[in-house]
Coordinates of N, CA, C and O in Angstrom, one line a residue:
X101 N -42.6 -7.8 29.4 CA -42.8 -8.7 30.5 C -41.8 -9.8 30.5 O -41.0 -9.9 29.5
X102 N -41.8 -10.8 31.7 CA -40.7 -11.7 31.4 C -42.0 -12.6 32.2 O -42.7 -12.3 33.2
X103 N -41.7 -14.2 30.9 CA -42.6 -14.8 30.7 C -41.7 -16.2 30.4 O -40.8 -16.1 29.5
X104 N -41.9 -17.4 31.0 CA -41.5 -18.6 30.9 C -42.9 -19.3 30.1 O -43.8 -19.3 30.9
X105 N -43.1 -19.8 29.0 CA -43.8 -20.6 28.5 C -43.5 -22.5 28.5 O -42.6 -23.0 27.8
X106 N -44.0 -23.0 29.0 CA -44.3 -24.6 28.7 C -44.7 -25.3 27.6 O -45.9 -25.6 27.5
X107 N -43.9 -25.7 26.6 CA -44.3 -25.6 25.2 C -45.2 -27.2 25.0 O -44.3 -28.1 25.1
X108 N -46.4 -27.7 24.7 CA -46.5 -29.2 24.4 C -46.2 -29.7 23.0 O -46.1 -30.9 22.6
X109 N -46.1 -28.6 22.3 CA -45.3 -29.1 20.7 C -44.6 -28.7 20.1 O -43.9 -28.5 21.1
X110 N -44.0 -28.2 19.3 CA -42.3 -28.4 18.3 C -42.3 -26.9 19.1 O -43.2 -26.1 19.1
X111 N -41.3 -26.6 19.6 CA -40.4 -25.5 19.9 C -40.3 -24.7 18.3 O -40.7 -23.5 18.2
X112 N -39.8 -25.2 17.2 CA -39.9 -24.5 15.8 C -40.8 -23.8 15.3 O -40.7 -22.7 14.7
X113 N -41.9 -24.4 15.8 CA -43.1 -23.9 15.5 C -43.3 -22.1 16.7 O -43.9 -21.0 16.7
X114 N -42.6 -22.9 17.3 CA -43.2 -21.6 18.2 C -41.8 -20.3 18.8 O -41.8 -19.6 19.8
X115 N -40.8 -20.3 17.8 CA -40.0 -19.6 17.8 C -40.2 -17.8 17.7 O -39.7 -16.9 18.3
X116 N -41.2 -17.8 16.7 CA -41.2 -16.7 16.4 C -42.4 -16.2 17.3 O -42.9 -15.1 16.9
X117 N -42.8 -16.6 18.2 CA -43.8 -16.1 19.0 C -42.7 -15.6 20.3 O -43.1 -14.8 21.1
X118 N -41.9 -15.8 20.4 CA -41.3 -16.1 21.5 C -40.3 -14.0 21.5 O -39.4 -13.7 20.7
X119 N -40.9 -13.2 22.4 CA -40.4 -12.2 22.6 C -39.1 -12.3 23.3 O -38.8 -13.3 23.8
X120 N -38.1 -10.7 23.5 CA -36.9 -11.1 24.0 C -37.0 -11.3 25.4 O -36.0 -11.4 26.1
X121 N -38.3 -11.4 26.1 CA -38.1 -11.6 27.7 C -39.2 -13.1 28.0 O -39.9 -13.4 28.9
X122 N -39.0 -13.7 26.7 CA -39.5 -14.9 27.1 C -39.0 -16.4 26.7 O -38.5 -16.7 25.6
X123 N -39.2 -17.1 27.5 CA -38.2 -18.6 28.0 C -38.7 -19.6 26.9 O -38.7 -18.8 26.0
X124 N -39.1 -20.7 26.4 CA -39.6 -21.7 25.7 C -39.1 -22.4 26.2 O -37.9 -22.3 26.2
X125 N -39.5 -23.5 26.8 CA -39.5 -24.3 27.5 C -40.1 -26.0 27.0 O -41.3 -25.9 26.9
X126 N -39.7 -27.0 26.6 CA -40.2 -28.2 26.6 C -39.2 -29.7 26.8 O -38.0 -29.8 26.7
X127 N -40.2 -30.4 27.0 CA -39.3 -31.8 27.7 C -38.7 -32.5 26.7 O -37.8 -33.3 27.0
X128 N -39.4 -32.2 25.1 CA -38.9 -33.1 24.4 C -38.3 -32.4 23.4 O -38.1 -31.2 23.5
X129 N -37.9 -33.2 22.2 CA -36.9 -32.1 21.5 C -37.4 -31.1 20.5 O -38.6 -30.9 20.3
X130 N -36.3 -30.4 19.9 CA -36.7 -29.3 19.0 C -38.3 -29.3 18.1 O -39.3 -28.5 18.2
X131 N -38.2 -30.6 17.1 CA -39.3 -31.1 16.2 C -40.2 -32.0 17.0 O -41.3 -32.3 16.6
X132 N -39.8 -32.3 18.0 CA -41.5 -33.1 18.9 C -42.8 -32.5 18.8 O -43.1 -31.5 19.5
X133 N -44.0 -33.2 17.7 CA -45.0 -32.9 17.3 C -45.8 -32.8 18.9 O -45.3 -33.2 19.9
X134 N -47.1 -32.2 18.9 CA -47.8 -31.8 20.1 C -48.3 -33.8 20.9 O -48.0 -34.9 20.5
X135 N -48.7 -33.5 21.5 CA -48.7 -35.0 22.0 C -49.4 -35.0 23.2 O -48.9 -34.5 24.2
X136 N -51.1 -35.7 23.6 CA -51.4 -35.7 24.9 C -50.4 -35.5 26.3 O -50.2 -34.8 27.3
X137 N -50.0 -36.4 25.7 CA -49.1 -36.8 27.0 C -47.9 -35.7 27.5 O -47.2 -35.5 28.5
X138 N -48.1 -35.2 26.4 CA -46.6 -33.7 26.3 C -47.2 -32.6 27.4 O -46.9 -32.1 28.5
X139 N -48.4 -32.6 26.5 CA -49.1 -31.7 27.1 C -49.4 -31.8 28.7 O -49.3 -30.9 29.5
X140 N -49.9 -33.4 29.1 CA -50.0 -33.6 30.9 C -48.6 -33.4 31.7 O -48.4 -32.8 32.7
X141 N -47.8 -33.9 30.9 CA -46.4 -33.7 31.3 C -46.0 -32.7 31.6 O -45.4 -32.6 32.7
X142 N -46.1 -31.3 30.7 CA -45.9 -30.3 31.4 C -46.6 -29.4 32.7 O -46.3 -28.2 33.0
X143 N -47.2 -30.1 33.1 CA -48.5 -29.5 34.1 C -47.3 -30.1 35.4 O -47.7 -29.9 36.5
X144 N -46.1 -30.7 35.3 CA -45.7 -31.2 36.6 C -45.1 -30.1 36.7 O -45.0 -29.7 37.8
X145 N -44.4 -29.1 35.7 CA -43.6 -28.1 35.9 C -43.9 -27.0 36.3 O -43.5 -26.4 37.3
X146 N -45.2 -26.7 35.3 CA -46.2 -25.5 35.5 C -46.3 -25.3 37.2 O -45.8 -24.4 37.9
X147 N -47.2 -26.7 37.8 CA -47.2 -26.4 39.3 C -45.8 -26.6 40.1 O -45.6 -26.3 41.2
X148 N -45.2 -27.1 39.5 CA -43.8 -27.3 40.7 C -43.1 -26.4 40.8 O -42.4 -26.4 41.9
X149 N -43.0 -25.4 40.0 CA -41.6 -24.3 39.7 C -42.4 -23.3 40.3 O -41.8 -22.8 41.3
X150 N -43.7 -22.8 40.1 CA -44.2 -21.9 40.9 C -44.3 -22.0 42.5 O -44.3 -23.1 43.1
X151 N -44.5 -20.7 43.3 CA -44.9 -20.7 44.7 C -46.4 -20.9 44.9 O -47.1 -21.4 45.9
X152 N -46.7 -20.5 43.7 CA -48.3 -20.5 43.7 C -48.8 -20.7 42.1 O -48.0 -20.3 41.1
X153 N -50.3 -21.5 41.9 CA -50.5 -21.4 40.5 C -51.7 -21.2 40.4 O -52.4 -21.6 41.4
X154 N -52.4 -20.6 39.6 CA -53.6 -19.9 39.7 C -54.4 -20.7 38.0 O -53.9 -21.0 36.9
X155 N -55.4 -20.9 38.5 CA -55.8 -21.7 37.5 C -57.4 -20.2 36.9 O -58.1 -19.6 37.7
X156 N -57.3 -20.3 35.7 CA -58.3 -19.3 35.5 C -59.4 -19.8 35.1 O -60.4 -19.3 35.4
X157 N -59.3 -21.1 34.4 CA -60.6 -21.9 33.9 C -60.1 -23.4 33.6 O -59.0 -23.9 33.3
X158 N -61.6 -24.2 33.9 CA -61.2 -25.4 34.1 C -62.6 -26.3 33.6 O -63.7 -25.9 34.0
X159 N -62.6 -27.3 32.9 CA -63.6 -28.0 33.4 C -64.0 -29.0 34.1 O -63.5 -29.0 35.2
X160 N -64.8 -29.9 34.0 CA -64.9 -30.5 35.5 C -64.3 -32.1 35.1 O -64.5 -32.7 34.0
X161 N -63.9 -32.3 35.5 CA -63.2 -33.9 35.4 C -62.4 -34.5 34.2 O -62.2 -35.7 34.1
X162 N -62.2 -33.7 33.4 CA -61.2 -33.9 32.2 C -60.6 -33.1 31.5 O -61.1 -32.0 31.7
X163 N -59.7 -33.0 30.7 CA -58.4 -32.6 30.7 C -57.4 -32.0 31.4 O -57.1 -32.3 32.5
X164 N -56.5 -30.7 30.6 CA -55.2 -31.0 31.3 C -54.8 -30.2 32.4 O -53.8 -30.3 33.1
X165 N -56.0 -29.1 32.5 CA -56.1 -27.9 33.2 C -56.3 -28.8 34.7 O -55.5 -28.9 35.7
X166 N -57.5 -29.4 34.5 CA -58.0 -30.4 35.4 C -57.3 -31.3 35.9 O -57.7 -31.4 37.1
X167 N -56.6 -31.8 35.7 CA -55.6 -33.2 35.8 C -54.4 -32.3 36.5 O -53.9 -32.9 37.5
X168 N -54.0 -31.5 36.2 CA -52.9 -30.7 36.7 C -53.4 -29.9 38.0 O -52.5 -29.4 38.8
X169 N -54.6 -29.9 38.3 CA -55.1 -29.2 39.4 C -55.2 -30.3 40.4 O -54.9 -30.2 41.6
X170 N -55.5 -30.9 40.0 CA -55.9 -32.3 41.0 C -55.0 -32.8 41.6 O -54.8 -33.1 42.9
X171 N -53.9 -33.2 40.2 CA -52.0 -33.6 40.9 C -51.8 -32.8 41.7 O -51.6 -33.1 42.9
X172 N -51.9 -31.4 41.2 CA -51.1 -30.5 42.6 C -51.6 -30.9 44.0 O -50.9 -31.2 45.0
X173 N -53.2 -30.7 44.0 CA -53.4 -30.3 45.1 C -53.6 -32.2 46.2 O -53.8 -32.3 47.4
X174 N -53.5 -33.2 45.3 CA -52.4 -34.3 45.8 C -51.1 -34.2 46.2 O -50.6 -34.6 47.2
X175 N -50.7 -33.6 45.5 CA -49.0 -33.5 45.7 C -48.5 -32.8 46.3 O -47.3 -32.9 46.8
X176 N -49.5 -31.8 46.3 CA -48.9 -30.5 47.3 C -47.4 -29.7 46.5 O -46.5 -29.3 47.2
X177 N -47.4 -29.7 45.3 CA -46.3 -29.3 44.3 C -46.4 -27.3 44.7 O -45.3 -26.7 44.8
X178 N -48.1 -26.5 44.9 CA -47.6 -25.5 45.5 C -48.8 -24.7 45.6 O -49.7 -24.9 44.7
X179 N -48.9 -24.1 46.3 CA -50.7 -23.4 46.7 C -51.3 -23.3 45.0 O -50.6 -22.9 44.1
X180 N -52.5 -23.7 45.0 CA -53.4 -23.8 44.1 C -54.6 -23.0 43.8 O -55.6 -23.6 43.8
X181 N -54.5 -21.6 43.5 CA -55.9 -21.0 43.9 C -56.8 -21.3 42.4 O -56.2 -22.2 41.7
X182 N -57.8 -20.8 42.0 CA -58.8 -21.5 41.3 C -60.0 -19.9 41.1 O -60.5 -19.5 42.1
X183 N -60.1 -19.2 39.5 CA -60.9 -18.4 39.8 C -62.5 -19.1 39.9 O -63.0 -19.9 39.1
X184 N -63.0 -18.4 41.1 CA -64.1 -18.9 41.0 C -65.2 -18.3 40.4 O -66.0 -17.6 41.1
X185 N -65.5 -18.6 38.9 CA -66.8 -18.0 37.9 C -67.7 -19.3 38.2 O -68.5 -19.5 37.3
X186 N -67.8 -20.0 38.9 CA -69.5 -20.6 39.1 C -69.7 -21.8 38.6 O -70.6 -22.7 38.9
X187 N -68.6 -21.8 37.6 CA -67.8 -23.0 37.6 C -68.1 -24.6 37.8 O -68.2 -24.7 39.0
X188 N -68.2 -25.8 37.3 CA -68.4 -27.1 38.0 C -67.0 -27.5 38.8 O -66.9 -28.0 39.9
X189 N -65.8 -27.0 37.7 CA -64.7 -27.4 37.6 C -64.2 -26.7 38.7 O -63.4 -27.1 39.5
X190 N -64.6 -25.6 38.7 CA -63.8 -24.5 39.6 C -64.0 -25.1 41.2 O -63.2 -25.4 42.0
X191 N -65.9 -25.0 41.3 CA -66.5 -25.2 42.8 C -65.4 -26.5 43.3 O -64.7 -26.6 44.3
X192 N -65.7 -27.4 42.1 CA -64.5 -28.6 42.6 C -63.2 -29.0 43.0 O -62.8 -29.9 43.7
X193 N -62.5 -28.0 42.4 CA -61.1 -27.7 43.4 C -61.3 -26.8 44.1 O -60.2 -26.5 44.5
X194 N -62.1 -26.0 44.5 CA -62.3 -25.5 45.3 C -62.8 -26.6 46.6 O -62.3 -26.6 47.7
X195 N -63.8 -27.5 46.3 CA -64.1 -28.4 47.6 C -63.0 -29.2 47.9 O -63.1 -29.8 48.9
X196 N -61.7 -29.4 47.0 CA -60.9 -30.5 47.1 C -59.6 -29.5 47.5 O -58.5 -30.1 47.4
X197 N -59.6 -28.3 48.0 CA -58.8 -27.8 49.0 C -57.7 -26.5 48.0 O -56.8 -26.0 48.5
X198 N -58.2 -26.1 46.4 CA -58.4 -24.7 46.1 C -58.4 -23.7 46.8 O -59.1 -23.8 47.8
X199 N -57.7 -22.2 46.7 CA -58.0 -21.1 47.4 C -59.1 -20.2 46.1 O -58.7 -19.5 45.2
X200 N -60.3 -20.5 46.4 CA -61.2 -20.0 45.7 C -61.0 -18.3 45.4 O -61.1 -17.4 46.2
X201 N -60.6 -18.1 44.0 CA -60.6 -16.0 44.0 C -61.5 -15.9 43.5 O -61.6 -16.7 42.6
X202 N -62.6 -14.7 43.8 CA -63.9 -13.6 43.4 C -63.2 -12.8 42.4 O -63.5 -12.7 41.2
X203 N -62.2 -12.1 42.9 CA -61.5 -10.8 42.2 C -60.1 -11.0 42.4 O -59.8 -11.5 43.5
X204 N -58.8 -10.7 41.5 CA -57.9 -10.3 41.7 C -57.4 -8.9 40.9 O -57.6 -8.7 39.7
X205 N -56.8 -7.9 41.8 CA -56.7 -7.4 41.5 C -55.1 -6.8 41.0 O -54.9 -5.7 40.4
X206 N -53.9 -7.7 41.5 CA -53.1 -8.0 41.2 C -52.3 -9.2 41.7 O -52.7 -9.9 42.6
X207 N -51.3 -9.3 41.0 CA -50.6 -10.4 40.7 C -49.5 -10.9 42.1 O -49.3 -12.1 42.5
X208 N -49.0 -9.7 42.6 CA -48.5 -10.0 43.8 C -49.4 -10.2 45.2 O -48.9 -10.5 46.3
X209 N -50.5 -10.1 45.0 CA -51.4 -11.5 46.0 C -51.5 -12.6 45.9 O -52.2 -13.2 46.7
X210 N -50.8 -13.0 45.2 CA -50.5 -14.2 44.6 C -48.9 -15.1 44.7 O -48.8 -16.3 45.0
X211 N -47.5 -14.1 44.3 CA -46.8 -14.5 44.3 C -45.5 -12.9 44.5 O -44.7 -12.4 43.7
X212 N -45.8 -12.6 45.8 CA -44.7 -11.4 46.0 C -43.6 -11.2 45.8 O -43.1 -10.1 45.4
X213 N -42.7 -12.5 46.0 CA -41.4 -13.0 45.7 C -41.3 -13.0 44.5 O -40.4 -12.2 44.2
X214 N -42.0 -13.7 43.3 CA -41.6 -13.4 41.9 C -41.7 -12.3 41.6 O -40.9 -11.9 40.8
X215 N -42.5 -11.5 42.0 CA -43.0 -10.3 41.1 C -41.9 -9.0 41.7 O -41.8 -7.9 41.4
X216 N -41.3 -9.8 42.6 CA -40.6 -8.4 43.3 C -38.7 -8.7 42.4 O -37.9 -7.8 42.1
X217 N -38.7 -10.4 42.3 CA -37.7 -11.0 41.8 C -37.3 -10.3 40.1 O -36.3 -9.8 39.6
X218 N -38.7 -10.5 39.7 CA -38.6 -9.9 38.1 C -38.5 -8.8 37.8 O -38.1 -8.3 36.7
X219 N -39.1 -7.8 39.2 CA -39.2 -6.5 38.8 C -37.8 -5.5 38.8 O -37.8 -4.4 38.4
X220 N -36.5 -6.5 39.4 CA -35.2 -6.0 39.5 C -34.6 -6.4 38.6 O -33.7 -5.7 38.2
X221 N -34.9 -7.4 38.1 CA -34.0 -7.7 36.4 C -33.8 -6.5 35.6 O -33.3 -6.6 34.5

C-alpha cells in the first residue's frame, strides 16, 4: 500500500515501522518527544490534505479524534464522513453536519481521485 502517516512523536522512534510505500510525516523535529499539542496539530493536516476524511471512532466531546472533527466541519478543511456505530460521538458529528456511513464497502466511495491517483504509481 502507499500510506502517508502523521507522526505526534520522535520520527526515530517510528522509523522502523515505516514500510517502502510509506511517508512519515511530522511538524516537529527528528527527537520531538509525543506532545498533546503535537498530536492536535496534526489533525490540521490529516483533514486538509485529504478530499475527504473519514473518521472511524470517536468520543463525545474530548480529544483528538474529536477536536479534529469539529475543526473540520467548522472550517470546512474537507467532507467529513463519521462511521456511524451508535455512537455519542459519532450521532454528534453526524448532527453537526457529518456524512453518517452504515457500511463501507470500499474506499473509492470515499475518495476516487486518490485511489485512482495511487493505483498508477
Amino acid at each position: 500500500g502507499r500510506t502517508v502517516v502523521f507522526v505526534p512523536d520522535a520520527l526515530r522512534r517510528r522509523v522502523r515501522e515505516a514500510g517502502p510505500n510509506c511517508l512519515m510525516l511530522s511538524a516537529g523535529g527528528y527527537d520531538v518527544p509525543f506532545s498533546t499539542a503535537r498530536a492536535l496539530s496534526r489533525n490540521v493536516w490529516v483533514h486538509k490534505l485529504g478530499e475527504s476524511t473519514l473518521i472511524a471512532q470517536t468520543g463525545f466531546g474530548s480529544g483528538g479524534t474529536w477536536r479534529g472533527g469539529v475543526d473540520n466541519l467548522r472550517m470546512g478543511w474537507s467532507s467529513l464522513y463519521v462511521n456511524d456505530d451508535g455512537s455519542p460521538g459519532a450521532r454528534a458529528l453526524a448532527d453537526m453536519g457529518a456524512v453518517p456511513l452504515r457500511r463501507l464497502d470500499s474506499i473509492s466511495g470515499l475518495v476516487p481521485y486518490q485511489e485512482t491517483f495511487f493505483r498508477d504509481i
